[in-house]
Short mmCIF file of C-alpha atoms and ligand atoms in Angstrom, two decimals:
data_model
loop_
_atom_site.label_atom_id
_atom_site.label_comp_id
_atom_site.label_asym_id
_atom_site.label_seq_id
_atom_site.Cartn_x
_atom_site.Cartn_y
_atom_site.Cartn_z
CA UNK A 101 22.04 9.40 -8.86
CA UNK A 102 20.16 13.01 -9.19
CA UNK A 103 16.60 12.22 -7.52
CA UNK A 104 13.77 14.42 -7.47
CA UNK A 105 11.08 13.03 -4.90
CA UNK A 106 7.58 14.09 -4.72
CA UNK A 107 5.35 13.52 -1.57
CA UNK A 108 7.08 13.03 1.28
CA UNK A 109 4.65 11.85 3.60
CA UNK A 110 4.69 9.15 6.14
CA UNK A 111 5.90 7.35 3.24
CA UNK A 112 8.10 9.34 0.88
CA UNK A 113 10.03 11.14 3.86
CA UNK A 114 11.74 7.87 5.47
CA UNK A 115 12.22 6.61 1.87
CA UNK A 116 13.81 10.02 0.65
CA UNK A 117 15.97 9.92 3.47
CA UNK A 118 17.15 6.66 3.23
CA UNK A 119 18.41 7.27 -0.52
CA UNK A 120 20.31 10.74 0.86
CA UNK A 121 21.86 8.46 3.55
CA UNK A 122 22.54 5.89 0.74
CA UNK A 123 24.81 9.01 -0.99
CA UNK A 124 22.01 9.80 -3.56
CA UNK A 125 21.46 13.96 -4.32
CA UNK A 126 17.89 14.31 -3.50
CA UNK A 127 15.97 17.30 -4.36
CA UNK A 128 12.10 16.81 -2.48
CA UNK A 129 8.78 18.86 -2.90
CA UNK A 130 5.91 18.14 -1.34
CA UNK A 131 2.95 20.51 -0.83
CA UNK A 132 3.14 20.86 3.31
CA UNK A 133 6.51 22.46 4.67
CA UNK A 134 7.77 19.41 5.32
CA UNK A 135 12.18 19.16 5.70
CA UNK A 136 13.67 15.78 5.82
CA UNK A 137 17.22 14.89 6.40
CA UNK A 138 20.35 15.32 3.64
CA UNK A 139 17.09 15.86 1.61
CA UNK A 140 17.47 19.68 -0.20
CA UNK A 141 13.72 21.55 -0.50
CA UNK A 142 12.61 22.44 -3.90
CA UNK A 143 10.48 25.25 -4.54
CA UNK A 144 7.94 23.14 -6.95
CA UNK A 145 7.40 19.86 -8.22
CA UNK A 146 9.00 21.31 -11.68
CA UNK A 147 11.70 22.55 -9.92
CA UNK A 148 12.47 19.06 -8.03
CA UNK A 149 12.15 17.15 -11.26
CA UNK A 150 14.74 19.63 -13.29
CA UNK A 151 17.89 17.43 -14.09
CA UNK A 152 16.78 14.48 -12.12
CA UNK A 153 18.05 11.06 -13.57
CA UNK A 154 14.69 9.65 -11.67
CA UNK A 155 11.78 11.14 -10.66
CA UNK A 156 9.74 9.17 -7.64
CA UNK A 157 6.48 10.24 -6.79
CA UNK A 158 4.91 9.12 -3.17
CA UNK A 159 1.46 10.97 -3.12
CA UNK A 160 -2.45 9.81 -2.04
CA UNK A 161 -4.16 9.20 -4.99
CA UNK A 162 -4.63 8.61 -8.97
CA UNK A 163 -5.82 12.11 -9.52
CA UNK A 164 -3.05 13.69 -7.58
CA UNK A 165 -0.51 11.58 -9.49
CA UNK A 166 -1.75 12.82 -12.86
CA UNK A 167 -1.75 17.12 -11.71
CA UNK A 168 2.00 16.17 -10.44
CA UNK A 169 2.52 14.04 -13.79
CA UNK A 170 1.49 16.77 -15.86
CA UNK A 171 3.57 19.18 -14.36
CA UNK A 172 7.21 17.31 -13.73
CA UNK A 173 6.92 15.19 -17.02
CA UNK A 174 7.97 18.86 -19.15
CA UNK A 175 10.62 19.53 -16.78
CA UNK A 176 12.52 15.95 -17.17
CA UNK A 177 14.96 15.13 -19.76
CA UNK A 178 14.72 12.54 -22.13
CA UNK A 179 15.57 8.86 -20.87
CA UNK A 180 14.72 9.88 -17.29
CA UNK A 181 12.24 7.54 -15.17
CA UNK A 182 9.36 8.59 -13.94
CA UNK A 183 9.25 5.78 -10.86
CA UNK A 184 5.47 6.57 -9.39
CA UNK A 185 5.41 4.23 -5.59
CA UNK A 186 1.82 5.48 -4.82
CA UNK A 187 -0.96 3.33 -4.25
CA UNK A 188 -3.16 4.39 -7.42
CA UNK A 189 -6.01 3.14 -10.04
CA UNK A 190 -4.68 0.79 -12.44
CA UNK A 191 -6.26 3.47 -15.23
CA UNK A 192 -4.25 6.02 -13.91
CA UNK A 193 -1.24 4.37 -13.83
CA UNK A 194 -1.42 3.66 -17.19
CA UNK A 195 -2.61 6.88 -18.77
CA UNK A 196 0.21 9.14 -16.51
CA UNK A 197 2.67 5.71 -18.12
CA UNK A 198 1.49 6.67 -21.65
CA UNK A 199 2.08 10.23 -21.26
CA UNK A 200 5.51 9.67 -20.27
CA UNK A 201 6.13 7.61 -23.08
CA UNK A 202 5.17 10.08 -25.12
CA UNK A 203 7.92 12.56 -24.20
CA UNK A 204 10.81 9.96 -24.05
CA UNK A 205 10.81 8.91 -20.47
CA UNK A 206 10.12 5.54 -18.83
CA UNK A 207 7.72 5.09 -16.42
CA UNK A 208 7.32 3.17 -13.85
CA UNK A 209 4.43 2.03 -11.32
CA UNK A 210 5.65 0.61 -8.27
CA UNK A 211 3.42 0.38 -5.42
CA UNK A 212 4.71 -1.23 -1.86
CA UNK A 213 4.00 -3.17 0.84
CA UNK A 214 5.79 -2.99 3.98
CA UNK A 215 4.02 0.44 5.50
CA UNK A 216 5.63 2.86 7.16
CA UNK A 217 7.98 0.58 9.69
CA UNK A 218 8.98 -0.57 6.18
CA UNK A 219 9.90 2.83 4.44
CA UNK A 220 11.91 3.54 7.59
CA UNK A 221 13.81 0.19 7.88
CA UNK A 222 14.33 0.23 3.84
CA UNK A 223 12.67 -3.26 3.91
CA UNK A 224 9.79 -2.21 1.25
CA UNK A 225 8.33 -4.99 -1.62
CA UNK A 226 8.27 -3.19 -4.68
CA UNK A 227 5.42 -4.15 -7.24
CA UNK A 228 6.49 -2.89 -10.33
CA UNK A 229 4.90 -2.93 -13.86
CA UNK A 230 6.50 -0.81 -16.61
CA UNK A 231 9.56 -1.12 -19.38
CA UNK A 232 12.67 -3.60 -18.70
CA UNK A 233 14.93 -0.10 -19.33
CA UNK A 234 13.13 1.54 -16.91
CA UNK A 235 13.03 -0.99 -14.45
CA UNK A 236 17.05 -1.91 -14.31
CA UNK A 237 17.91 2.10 -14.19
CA UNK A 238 15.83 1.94 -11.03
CA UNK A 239 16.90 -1.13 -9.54
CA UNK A 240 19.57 0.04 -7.40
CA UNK A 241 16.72 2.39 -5.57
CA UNK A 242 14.32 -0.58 -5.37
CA UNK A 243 17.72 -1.98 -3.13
CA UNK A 244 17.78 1.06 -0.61
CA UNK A 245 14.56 1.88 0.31
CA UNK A 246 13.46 -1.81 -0.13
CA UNK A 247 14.22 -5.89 0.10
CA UNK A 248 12.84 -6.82 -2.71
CA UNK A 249 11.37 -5.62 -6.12
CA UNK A 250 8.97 -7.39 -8.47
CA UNK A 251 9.08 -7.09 -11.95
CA UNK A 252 5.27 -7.86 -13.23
CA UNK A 253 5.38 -6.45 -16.65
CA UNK A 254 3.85 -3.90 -18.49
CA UNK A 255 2.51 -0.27 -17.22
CA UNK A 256 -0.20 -0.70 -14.78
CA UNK A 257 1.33 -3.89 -13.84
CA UNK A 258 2.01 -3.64 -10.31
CA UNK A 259 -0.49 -1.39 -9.02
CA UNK A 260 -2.78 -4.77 -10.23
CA UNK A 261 -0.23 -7.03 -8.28
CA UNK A 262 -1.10 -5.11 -4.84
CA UNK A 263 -4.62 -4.30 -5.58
CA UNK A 264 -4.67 -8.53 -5.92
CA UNK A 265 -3.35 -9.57 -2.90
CA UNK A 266 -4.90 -6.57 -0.40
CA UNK A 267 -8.02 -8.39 -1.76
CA UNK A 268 -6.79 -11.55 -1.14
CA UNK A 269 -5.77 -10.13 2.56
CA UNK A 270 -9.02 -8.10 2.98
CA UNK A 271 -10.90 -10.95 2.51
CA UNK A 272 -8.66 -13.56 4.87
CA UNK A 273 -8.43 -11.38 7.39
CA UNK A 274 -12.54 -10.94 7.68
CA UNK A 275 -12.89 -14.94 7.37
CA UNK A 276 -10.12 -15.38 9.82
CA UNK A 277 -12.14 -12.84 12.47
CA UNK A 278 -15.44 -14.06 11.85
CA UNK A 279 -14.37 -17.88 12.28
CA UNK A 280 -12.41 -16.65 15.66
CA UNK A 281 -16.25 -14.98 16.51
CA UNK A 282 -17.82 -18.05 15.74
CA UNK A 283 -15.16 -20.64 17.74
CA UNK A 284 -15.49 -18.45 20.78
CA UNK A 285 -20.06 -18.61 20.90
CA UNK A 286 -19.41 -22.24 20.57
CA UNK A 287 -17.03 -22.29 23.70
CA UNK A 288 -13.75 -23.26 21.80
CA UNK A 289 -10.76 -21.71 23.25
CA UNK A 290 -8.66 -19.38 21.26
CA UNK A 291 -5.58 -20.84 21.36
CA UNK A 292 -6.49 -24.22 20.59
CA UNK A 293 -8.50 -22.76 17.82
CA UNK A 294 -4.82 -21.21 16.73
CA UNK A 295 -3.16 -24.26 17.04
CA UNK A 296 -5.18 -25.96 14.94
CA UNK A 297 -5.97 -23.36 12.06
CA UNK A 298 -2.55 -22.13 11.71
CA UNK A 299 -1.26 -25.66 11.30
CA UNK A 300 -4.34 -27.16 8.96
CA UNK A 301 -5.79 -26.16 5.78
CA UNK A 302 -7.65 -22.57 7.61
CA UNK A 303 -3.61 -21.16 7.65
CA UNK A 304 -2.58 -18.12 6.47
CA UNK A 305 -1.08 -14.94 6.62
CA UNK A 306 -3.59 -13.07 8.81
CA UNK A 307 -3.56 -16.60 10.88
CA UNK A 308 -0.06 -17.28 11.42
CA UNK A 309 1.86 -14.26 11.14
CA UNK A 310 -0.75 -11.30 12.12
CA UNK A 311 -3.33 -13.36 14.75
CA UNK A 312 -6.25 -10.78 15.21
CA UNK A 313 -6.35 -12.02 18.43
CA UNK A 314 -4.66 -10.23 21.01
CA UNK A 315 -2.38 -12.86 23.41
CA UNK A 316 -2.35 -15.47 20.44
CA UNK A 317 0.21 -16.39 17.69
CA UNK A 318 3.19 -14.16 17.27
CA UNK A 319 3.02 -10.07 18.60
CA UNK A 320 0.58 -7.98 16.00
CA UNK A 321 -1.38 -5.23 16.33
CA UNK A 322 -3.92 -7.00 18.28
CA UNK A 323 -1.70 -7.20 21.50
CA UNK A 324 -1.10 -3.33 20.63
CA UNK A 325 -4.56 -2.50 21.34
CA UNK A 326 -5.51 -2.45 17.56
CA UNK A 327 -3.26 0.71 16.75
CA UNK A 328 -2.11 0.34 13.11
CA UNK A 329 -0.17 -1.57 11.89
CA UNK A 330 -1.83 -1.30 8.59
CA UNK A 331 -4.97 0.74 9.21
CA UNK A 332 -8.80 -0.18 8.27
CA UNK A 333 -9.16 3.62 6.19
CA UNK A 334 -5.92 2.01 3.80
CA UNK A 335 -7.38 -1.26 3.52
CA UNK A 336 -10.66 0.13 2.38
CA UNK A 337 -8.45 2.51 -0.31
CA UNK A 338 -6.98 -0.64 -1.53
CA UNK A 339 -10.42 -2.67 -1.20
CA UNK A 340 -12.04 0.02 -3.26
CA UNK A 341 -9.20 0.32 -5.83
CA UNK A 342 -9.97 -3.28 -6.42
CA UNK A 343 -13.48 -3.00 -7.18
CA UNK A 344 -12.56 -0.05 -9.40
CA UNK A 345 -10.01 -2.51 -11.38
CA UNK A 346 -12.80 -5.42 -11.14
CA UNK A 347 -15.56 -2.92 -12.75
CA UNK A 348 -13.22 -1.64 -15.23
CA UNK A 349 -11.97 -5.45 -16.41
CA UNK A 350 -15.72 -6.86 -16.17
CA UNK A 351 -14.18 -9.48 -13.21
CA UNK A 352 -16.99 -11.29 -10.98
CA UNK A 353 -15.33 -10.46 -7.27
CA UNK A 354 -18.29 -11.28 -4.98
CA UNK A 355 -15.88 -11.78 -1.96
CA UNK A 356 -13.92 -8.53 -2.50
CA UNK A 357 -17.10 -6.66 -2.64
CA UNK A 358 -18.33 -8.34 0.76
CA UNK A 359 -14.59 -7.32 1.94
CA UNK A 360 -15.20 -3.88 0.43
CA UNK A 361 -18.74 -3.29 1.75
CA UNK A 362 -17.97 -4.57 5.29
CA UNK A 363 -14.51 -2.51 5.35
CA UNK A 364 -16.52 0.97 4.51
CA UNK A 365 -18.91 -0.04 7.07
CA UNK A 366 -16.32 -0.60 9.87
CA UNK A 367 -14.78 2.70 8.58
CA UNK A 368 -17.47 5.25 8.03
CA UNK A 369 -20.08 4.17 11.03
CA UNK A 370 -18.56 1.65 13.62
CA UNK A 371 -15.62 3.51 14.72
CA UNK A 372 -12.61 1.47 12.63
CA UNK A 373 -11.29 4.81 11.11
CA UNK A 374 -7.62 4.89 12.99
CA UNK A 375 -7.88 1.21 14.14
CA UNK A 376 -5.85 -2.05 13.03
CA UNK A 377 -7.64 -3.37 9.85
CA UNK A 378 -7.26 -6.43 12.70
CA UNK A 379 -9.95 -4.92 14.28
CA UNK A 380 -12.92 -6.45 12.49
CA UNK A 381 -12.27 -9.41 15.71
CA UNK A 382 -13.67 -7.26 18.32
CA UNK A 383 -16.17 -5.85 15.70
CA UNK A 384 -17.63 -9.74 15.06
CA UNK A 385 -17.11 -10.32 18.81
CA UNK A 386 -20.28 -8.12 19.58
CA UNK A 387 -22.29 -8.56 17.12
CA UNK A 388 -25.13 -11.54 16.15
CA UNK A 389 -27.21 -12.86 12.87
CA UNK A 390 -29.29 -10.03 13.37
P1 NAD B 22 0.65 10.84 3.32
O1 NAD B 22 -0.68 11.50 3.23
O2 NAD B 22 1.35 10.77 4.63
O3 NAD B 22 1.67 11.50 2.26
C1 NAD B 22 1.29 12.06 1.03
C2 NAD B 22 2.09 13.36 0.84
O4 NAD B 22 1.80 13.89 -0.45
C3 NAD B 22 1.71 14.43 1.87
O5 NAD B 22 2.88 14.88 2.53
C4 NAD B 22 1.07 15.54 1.01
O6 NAD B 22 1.33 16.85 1.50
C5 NAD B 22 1.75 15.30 -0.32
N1 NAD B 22 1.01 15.87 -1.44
C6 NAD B 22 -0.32 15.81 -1.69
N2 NAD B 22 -0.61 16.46 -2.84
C7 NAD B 22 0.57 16.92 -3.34
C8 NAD B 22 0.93 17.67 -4.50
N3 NAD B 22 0.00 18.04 -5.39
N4 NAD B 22 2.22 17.99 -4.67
C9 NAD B 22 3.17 17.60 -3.77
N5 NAD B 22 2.89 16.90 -2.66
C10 NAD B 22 1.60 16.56 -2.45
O7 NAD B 22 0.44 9.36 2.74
P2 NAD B 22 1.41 8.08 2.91
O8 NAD B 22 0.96 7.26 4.06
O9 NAD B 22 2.83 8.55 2.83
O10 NAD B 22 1.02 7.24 1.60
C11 NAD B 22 1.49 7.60 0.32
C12 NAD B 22 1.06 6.53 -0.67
O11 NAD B 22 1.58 5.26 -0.27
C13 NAD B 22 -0.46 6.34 -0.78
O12 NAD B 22 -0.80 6.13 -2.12
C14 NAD B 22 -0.72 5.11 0.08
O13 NAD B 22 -1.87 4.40 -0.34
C15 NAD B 22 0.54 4.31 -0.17
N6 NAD B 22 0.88 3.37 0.91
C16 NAD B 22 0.83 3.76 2.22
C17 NAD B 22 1.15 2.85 3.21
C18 NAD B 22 1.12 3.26 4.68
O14 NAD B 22 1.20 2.37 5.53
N7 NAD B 22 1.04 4.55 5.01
C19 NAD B 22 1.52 1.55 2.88
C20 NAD B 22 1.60 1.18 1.53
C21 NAD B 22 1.26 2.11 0.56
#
């Protein structure tokens, strides 16, 4: 397939490269003088997007999607898909969606997870909201540069699906810290606080398969000194994207506020810019009620 990719990053570089390995032309812009393997430099985003069967987008936010939107959408042909895998605002997904509609394209918004060690191993989870058309043309990328690809319906779709369960993981992984905090002031050891937990009804991801605690469970970050992994600053992106979405829809999301709240606080004054979103454990361990 032609390919134009925009925003290669820690993210769009290894996922670029994987679909020029894969036999896939790739034409790549991104703003920084950036080269990545079999992948040939374009001199704009217009330019990158010229011809493409699929345009994929990998860039930092909502309002960055919709300048690059508004400046490849003209330049693609009719029946093309505009495949957007940034993390963005539900709102944004939707309006840059609608605009692509609007000149014959599909559109497509499929955020990951899997972070970078994902992108490079071409193990991504796609999230993807957006037409059934769009979604089969692009199905065969979804199987390079990832394992597995969600379809979650319409436009908008699948930025919702992440924004979801980074709350649902935001919040865990604070509960499953503070708990840990709380078993260790009342002299119960951490291990047999992981054997029980991650075999009762306490289990769960951030438990069993990402232990905040370094020397329990199975290797994470935590035994890694905290170095991301997935990193507190993304979390609170994600946290705050939720909120947005929560706002926006009139939802009642007391416990991904708390999440939000305590993640900018961790961020912005205690040092967790950089650090393991993990990394709330040693924040709890040193703190009181006070
Ligand atoms: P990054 O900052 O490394 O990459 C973004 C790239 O976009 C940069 O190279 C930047 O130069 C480029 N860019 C910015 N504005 C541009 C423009 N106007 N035109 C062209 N290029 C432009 O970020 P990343 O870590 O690769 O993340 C990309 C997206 O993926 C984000 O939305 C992020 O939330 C999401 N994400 C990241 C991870 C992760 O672990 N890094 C995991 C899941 C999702």
């Amino acid at each position: 397939m032609k390919i134009g990719f925009i925003g290669l990053g820690n993210m769009g570089a290894p996922m670029a490269a994987n679909l020029a390995r894969a036999g896939h032309a790739v034409t790549g812009f991104d703003m920084a003088d950036v080269s990545v393997e079999g992948v040939k430099m374009a001199a704009s985003a217009a330019e990158a997007a010229k011809g493409a069967e699929v345009v994929i987008t990998m860039l930092p936010n909502g309002e960055i999607l919709r300048k690059v939107a508004a400046e490849v959408i003209p330049a693609m042909q009719a029946g093309a898909v505009l495949l957007d895998c940034s993390t963005v605002d539900v709102q944004s997904a939707r309006d840059v969606a609608a605009e692509a509609a609007a000149a014959g394209l599909h559109a497509l918004d499929a955020p990951v997870s899997g972070g970078v060690g994902g992108a490079a191993a071409g193990t991504l989870t796609f999230m993807v909201g957006g037409g059934e058309e769009g979604f089969n043309i692009a199905r065969e990328l979804f199987d390079v540069m990832g394992q597995k690809a969600v379809h979650c319906g319409q436009s908008g779709n699948g930025q919702a699906a992440k924004i979801c369960n980074n709350m649902i993981l935001g919040v865990t992984m604070i509960a499953t810290c503070e708990a840990f905090a709380l078993a260790d002031k009342l002299g119960l050891d951490r291990q047999a606080m992981f054997d029980v937990v991650s075999t009762s009804s306490g289990y769960s991801w951030s438990m069993n398969a990402y232990c905040p605690a370094p020397g329990i469970g199975p290797k994470s970050p935590a035994d890694n000194d905290y170095k991301p992994g997935f990193a507190a600053e993304l979390m609170l992106k994600d946290l705050r994207l939720s909120q947005m979405a929560a706002e926006a829809a009139d939802a009642d999301t007391p416990m991904g506020r708390a999440a939000c709240e305590l993640y900018a606080q961790f961020v912005e004054e205690e040092g967790g810019k950089g650090r393991d979103f993990s990394a709330m454990l040693p924040r709890f361990e040193k703190r009181g009620r006070g």
